[in-house]
Structures are given as C-alpha cells and as structure tokens.
Tab-separated table of C-alpha atoms in Angstrom:
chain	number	residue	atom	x	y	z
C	1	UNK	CA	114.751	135.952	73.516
C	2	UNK	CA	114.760	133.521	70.684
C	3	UNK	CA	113.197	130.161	71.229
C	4	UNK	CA	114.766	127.144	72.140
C	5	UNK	CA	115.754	124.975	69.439
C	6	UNK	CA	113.536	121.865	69.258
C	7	UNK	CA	114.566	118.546	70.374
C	8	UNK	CA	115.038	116.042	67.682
C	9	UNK	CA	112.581	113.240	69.099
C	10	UNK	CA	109.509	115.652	69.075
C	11	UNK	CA	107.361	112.705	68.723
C	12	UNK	CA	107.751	111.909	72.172
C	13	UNK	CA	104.799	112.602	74.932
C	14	UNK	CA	105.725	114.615	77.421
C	15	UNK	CA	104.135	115.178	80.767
C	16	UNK	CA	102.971	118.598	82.002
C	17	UNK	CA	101.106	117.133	85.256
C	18	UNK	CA	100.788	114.481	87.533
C	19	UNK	CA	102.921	116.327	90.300
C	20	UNK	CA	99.696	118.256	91.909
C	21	UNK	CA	101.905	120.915	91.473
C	22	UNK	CA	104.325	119.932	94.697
C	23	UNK	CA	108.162	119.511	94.173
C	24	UNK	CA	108.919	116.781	95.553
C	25	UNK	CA	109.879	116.407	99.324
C	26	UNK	CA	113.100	115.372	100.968
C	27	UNK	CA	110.878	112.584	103.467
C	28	UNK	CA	109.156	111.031	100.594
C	29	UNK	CA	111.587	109.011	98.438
C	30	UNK	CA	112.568	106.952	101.145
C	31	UNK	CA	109.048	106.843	103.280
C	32	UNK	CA	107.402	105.780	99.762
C	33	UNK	CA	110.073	102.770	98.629
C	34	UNK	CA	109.870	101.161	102.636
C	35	UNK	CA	105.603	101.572	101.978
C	36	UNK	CA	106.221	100.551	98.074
C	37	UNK	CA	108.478	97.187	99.190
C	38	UNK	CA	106.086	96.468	102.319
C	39	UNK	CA	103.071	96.834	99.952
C	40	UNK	CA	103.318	97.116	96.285
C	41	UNK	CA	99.547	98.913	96.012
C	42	UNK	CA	100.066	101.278	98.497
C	43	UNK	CA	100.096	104.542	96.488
C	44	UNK	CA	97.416	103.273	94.394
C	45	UNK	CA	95.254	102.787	97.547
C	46	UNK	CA	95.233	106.866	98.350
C	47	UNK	CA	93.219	106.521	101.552
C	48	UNK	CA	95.313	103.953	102.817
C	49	UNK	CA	98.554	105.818	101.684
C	50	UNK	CA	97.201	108.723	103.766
C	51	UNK	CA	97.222	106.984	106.670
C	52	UNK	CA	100.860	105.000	106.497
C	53	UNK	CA	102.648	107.637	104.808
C	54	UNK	CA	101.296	110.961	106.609
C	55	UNK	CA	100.426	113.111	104.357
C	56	UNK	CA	97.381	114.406	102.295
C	57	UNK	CA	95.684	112.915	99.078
C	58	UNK	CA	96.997	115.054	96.507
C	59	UNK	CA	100.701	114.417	97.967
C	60	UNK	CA	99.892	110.946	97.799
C	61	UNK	CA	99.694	111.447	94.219
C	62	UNK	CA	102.438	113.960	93.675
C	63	UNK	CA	104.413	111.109	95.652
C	64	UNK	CA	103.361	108.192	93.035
C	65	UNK	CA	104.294	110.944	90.314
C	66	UNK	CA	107.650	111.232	91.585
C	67	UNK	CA	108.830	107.802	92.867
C	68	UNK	CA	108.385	107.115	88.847
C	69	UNK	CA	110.065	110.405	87.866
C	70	UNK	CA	113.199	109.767	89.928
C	71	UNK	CA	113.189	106.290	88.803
C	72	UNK	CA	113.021	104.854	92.550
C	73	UNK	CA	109.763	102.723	91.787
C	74	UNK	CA	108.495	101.953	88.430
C	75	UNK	CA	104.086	100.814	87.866
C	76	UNK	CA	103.692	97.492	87.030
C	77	UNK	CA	100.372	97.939	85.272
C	78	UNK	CA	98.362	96.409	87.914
C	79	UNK	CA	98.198	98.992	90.416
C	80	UNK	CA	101.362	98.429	92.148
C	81	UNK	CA	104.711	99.340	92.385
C	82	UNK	CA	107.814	97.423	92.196
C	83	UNK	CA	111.345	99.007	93.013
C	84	UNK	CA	114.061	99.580	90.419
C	85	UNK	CA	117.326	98.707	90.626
C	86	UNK	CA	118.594	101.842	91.584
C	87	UNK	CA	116.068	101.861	94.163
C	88	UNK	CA	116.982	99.201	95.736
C	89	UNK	CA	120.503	100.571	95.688
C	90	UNK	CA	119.917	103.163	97.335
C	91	UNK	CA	117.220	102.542	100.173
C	92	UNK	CA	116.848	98.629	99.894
C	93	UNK	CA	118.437	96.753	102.856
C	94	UNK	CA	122.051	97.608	103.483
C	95	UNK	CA	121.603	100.156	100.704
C	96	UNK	CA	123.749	102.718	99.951
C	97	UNK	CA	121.910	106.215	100.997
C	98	UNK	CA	118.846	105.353	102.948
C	99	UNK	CA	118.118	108.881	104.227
C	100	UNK	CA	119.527	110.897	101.042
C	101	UNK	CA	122.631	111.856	102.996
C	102	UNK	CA	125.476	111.205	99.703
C	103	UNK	CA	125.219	114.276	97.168
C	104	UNK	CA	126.354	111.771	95.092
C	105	UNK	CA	122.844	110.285	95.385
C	106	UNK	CA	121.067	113.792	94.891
C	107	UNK	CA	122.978	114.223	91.366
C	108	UNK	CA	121.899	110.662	90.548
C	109	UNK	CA	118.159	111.560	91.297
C	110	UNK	CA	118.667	114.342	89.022
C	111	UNK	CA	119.991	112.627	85.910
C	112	UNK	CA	117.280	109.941	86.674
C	113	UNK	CA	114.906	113.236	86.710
C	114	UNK	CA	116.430	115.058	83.613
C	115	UNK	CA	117.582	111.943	81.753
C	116	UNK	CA	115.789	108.931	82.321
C	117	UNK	CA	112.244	109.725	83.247
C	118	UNK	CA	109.738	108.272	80.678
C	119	UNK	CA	107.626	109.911	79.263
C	120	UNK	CA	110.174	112.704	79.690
C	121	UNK	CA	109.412	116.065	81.554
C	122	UNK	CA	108.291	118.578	79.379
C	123	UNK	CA	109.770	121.123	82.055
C	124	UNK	CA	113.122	119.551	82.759
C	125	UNK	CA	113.305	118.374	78.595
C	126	UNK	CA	112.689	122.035	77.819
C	127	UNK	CA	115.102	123.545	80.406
C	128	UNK	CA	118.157	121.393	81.428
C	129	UNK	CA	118.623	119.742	77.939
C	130	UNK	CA	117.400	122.410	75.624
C	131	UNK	CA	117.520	125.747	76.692
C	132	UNK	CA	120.061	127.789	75.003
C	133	UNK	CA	121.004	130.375	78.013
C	134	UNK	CA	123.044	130.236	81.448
C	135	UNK	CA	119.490	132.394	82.828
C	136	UNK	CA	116.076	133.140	82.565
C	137	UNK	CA	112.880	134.410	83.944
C	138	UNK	CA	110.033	132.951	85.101
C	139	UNK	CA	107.746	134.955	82.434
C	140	UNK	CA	110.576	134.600	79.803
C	141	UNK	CA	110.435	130.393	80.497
C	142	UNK	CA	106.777	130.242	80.819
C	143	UNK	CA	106.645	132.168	77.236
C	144	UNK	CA	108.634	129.532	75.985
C	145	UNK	CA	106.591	126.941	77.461
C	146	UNK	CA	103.654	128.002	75.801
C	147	UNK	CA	104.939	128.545	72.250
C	148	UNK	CA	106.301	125.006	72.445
C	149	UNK	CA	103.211	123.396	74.042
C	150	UNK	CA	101.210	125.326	71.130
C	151	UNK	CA	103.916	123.837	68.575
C	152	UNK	CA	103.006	120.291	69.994
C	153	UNK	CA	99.498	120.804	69.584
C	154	UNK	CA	98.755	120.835	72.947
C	155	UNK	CA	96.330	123.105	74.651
C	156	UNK	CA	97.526	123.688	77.997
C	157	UNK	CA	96.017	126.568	79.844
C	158	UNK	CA	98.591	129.412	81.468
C	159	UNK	CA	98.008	127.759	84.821
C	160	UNK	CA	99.183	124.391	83.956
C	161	UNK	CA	102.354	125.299	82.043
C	162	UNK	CA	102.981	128.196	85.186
C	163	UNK	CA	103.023	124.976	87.644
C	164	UNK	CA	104.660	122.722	86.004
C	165	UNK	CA	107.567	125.543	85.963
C	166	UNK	CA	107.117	126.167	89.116
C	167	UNK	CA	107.629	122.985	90.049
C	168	UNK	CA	110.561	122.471	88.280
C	169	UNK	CA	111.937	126.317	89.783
C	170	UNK	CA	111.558	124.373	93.374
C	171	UNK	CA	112.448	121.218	92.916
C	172	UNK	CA	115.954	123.222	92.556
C	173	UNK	CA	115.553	126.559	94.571
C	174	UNK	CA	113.964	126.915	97.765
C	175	UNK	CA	110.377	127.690	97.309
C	176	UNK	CA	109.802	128.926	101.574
C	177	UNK	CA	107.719	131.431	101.640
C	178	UNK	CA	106.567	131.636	105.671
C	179	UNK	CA	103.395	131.480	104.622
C	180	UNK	CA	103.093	127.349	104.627
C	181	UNK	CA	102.844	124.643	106.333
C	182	UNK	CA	105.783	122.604	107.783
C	183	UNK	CA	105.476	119.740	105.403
C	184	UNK	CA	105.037	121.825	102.711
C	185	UNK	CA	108.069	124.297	104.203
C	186	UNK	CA	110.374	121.813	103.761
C	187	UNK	CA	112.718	121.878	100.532
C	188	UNK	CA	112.982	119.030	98.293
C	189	UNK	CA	116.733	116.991	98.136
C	190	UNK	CA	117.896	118.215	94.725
C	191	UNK	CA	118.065	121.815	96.246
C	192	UNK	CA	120.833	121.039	97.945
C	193	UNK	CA	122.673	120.739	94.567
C	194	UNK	CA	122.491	124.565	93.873
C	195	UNK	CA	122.196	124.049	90.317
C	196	UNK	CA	120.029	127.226	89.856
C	197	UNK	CA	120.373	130.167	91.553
C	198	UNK	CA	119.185	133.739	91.928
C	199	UNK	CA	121.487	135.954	90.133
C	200	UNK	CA	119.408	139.595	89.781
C	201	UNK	CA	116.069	140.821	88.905
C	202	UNK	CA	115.147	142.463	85.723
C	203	UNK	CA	112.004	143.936	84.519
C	204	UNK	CA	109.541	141.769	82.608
C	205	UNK	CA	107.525	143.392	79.648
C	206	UNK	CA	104.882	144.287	82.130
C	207	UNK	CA	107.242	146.783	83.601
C	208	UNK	CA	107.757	144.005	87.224
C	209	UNK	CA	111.013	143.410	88.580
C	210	UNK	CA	111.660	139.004	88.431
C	211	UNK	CA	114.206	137.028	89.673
C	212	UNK	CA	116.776	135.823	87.201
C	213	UNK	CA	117.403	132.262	87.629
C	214	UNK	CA	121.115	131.336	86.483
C	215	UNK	CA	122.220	127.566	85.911
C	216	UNK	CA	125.526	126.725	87.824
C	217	UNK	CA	127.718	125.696	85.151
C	218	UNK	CA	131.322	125.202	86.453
C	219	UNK	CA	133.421	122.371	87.556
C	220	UNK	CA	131.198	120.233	89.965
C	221	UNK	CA	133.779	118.004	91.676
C	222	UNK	CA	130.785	116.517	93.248
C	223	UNK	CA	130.180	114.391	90.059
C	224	UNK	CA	133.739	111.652	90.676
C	225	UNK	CA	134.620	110.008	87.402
C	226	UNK	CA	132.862	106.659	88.279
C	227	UNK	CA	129.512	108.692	88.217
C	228	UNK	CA	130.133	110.660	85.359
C	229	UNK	CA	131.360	107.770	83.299
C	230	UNK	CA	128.473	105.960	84.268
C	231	UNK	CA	126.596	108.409	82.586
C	232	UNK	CA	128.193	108.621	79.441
C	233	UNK	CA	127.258	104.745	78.673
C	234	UNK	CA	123.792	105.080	79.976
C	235	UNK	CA	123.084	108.268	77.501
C	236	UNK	CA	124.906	106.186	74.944
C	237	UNK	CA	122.888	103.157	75.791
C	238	UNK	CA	118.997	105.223	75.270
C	239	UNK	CA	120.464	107.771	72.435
C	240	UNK	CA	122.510	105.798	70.319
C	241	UNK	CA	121.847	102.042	70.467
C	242	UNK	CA	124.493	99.790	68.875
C	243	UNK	CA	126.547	102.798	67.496
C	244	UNK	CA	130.973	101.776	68.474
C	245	UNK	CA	131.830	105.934	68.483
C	246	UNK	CA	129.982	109.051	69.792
C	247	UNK	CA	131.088	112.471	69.233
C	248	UNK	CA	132.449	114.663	71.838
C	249	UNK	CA	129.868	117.421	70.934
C	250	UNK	CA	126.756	114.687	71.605
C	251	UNK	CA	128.891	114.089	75.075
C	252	UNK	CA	128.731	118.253	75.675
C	253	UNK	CA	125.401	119.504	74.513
C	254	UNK	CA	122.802	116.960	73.257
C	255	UNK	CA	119.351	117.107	74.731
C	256	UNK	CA	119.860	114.338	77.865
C	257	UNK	CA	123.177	114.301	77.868
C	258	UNK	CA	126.024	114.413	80.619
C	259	UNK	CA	127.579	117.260	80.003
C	260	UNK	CA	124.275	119.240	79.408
C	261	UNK	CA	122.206	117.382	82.621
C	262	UNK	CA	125.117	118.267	84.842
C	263	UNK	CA	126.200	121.673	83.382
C	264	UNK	CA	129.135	120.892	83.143
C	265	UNK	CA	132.329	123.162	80.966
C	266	UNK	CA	133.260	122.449	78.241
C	267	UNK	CA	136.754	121.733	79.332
C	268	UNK	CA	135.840	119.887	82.660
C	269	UNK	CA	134.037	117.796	79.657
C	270	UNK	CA	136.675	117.027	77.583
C	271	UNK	CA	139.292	116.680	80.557
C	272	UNK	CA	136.980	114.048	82.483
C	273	UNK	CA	137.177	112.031	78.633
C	274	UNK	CA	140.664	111.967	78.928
C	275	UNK	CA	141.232	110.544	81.770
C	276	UNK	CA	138.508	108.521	81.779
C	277	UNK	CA	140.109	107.058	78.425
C	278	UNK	CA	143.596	106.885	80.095
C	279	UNK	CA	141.739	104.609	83.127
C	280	UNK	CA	142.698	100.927	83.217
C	281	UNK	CA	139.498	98.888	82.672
C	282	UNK	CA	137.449	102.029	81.544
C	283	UNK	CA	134.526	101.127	79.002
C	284	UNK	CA	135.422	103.648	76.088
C	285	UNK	CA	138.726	105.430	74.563
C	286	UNK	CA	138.857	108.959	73.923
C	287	UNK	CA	140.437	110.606	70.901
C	288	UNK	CA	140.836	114.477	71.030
C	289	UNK	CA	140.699	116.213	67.783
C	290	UNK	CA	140.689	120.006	66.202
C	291	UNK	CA	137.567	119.079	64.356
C	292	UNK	CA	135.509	116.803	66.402
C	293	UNK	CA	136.777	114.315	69.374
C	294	UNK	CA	135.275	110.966	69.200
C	295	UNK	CA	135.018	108.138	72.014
C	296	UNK	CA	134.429	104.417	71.040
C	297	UNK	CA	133.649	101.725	72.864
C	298	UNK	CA	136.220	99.455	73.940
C	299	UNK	CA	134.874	95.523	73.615
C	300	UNK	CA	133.313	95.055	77.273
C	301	UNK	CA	131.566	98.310	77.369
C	302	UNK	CA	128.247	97.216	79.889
C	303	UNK	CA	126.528	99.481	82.305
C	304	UNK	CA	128.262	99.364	85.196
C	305	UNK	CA	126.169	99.094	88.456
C	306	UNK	CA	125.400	101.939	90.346
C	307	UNK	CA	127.404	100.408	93.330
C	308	UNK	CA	130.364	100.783	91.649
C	309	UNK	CA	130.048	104.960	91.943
C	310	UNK	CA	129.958	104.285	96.127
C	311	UNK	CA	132.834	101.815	95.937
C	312	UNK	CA	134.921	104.303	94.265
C	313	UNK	CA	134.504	107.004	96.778
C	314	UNK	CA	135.017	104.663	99.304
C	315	UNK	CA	138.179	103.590	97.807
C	316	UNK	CA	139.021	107.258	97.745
C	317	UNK	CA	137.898	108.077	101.335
C-alpha cells in the first residue's frame, strides 16, 4: 500500500501516549467531570483519584488523558482541571446527556476526538483525516505508523506505535476478549457509533490471517443538520481563520474536516450544503459548481452553541 499523503501542518506535535494504552471507558467521562467540578485537582492527586473514582492508577491517568482528548475538561496549568463548555453542556447541571445516552453526543465526542484535540492524535490525525482507503490492517496501519513517526523524527519503539493503534482500533471496535476484567470488559461510548468494522481477514506478509478493519462511510442520518453545520464553522473557524469562502473539496476531504471526521459521501456532503444554504437563518450560502462548489459566509456567521444541536432534535421529536 502506498503511504498516506502527509498532512499539511506537519509542524504540529502529536501525541503517541498518555492513554496507558486503555480506550477510554463508557463510566469515565461523566464520573471524571462530577470529581473534576467537585475538585479541580482531583486527577492530578492519583491516590486520591483512586479512591473517589474507583479505579486503578494508570486509569487514573488514561482518564486525565482523555477528559482533555474529548475536550470535556481542559488543564489549567496548575494542576487542576476546569470544564469546557461543551462539558458543561453535556454533564453540568440540567445538562444535556449526563449518562452518554444521545448518539448525538457520541459523534460529538468523536469530532472533539478527531478534530479538536490539541496537540492532535497522531493515531486518529493519521487515520480518520488522512488515510487514503475505506480498510486496513492492523500490520498494514502500524507500517504506516512507523514510516511516518520515522519521517517526524521521532523514535518510537514498535510497542508504542502498536498501542497507540490499538487504542485507537478500540476506542471504535469492541476490544472483549473474555480474558479481562469487568472494568476493563467494558467497551468505550464511541463503539456504539460503528464507524469501523470487521469486514474479512487477509494474510499479512508474514503469511497470518488479520482482520480487515473497514470505515463506515455512508449516509449517517445520525449526524441532523444542526450538528453537521455546526461543524462546518468550527473546522472553518481552526483551518481557515478570517477567510469569507471555503471550497466544497476542503468541506469533503481535508485532514479534520466534516465530511472526512464523519465519513461521510460525497453526495450526502454536497446535499447537506444545499440545504443547509437553502435554511432560513443558516450561517453560510452554498454555490454548486462543475469545477469547484464554494460556501461563504453570510454576515452573522458565529459558532453556534452546542445546545442548539439538542434543541433541534427536540423540535423534531
């Protein structure tokens, strides 16, 4: 397989670790904001985190990897945690999804996850917004991984790039095995999105049968149009900063972006556009073209707040 083709901010750092090599669980997110808003030092204070929380030391710190990751709690710099926003939105009083419940939620975590997360993900940056193929293989990925890393400069050993995929393989696939333990048994939230799946084995240059992973890219009605448009502004917000148009093709494909995060058609793309142009009081215009459609801000173009993705589907219940 040829390699991926490399992202265009390769300057960034990227993080390989920091999860102790657990996906992350579907208890934690909201155990760790009612510990984070209770006491903002609590995940810096491992023994103590042990105790409240329930769970061993290095989940402790796979937890204060993750509450960053998903963007539910963001370090201060002083050993503490404050909650985001979209935190609070979620799991703060009279929030929207205290006990992860909403799959609208779940696909928010994961464009926080694939999208947002800074430093990026070198795992999720390689995978959901570079890599070129609807499957691979875990040797075929982990090849990659280390070609790149080498690329970077980095010196990462087999072991760290295999669980940092790993990690990333479970976060969306169920990793049970029968062989764990029931904390550890239990699959993280952003499983439930089926956004990889098994699709067949095939042999591996070693001459072993693998499991083909396949990304689920079809219509994902799932997403509603409040969601997705949300996430238009907010890529065009971090990629291009005080630009009026963006192309249909950055919209699609580009490294972070909607359609790419989501895996989402090209014509479920361009037909969300459309109507999302056609929308009274939406935040851009969409003009179709032959060549290359092009959206443009309309004059009032802000972020709109997460709530208004759960008013809509209440609206629509």
């Amino acid at each position: 397989m040829t390699e991926a083709p490399a992202a265009s901010h390769q300057v960034q750092t990227f993080r390989f670790s920091g999860h102790e090599s657990f996906a992350c669980r579907y208890a934690w997110l909201p155990k760790a904001y009612r510990a984070v808003s209770a006491n903002p030092q609590i995940l810096f204070d491992e023994d103590a985190a042990m105790v409240e929380l329930g769970i061993g030391k290095n989940m402790v710190r796979s937890l204060r990897f993750w509450v960053d990751a998903m963007g539910i709690a963001k370090p201060t710099g002083a050993r503490e945690h404050a909650p985001t926003d979209f935190g609070q939105a979620i799991f703060g009083n009279n929030g929207f999804d205290p006990y992860l419940e909403d799959p609208k939620t779940l696909w928010l975590l994961h464009w926080s996850l694939s999208s947002q997360a800074s430093p990026p993900l070198f795992a999720w940056q390689h995978m959901i917004g570079q890599w070129p193929y609807p499957e691979f293989t875990r040797s075929e990925a982990l090849a990659s991984f280390a070609r790149q890393s080498t690329k970077m400069g980095h010196k990462h050993s087999e072991v760290t790039l295999g669980q940092h995929l790993d990690v990333f393989i479970h976060t969306y696939h169920s990793g049970k095995t029968g062989k764990i333990g029931i904390e550890d048994s239990l699959d993280g939230p952003l499983v439930d999105l089926r956004l990889l799946v098994p699709s067949g084995e095939r042999k591996n240059d070693a001459g072993r049968w693998e499991t083909v992973y396949s990304f689920r890219r079809e219509q994902k009605p799932e997403i509603t149009a409040a969601m997705f448009e949300h996430c238009v502004l907010d890529f065009w917000k971090r990629y291009s900063p005080g630009e009026q148009t963006l192309t249909f093709r950055s919209v699609l494909s580009a490294p972070n972006s909607p359609g790419q995060v989501f895996k989402l058609p090209e014509e479920d793309v361009r037909v969300r556009l459309e109507e999302a142009s056609r929308r009274s009081g939406s935040a851009f215009t969409y003009q179709p073209s032959a060549v290359q459609g092009l959206l443009r801000r309309r004059e009032k173009s802000d972020l709109p707040a997460i709530s208004k993705i759960y008013r809509e589907a209440a609206l629509h219940a």
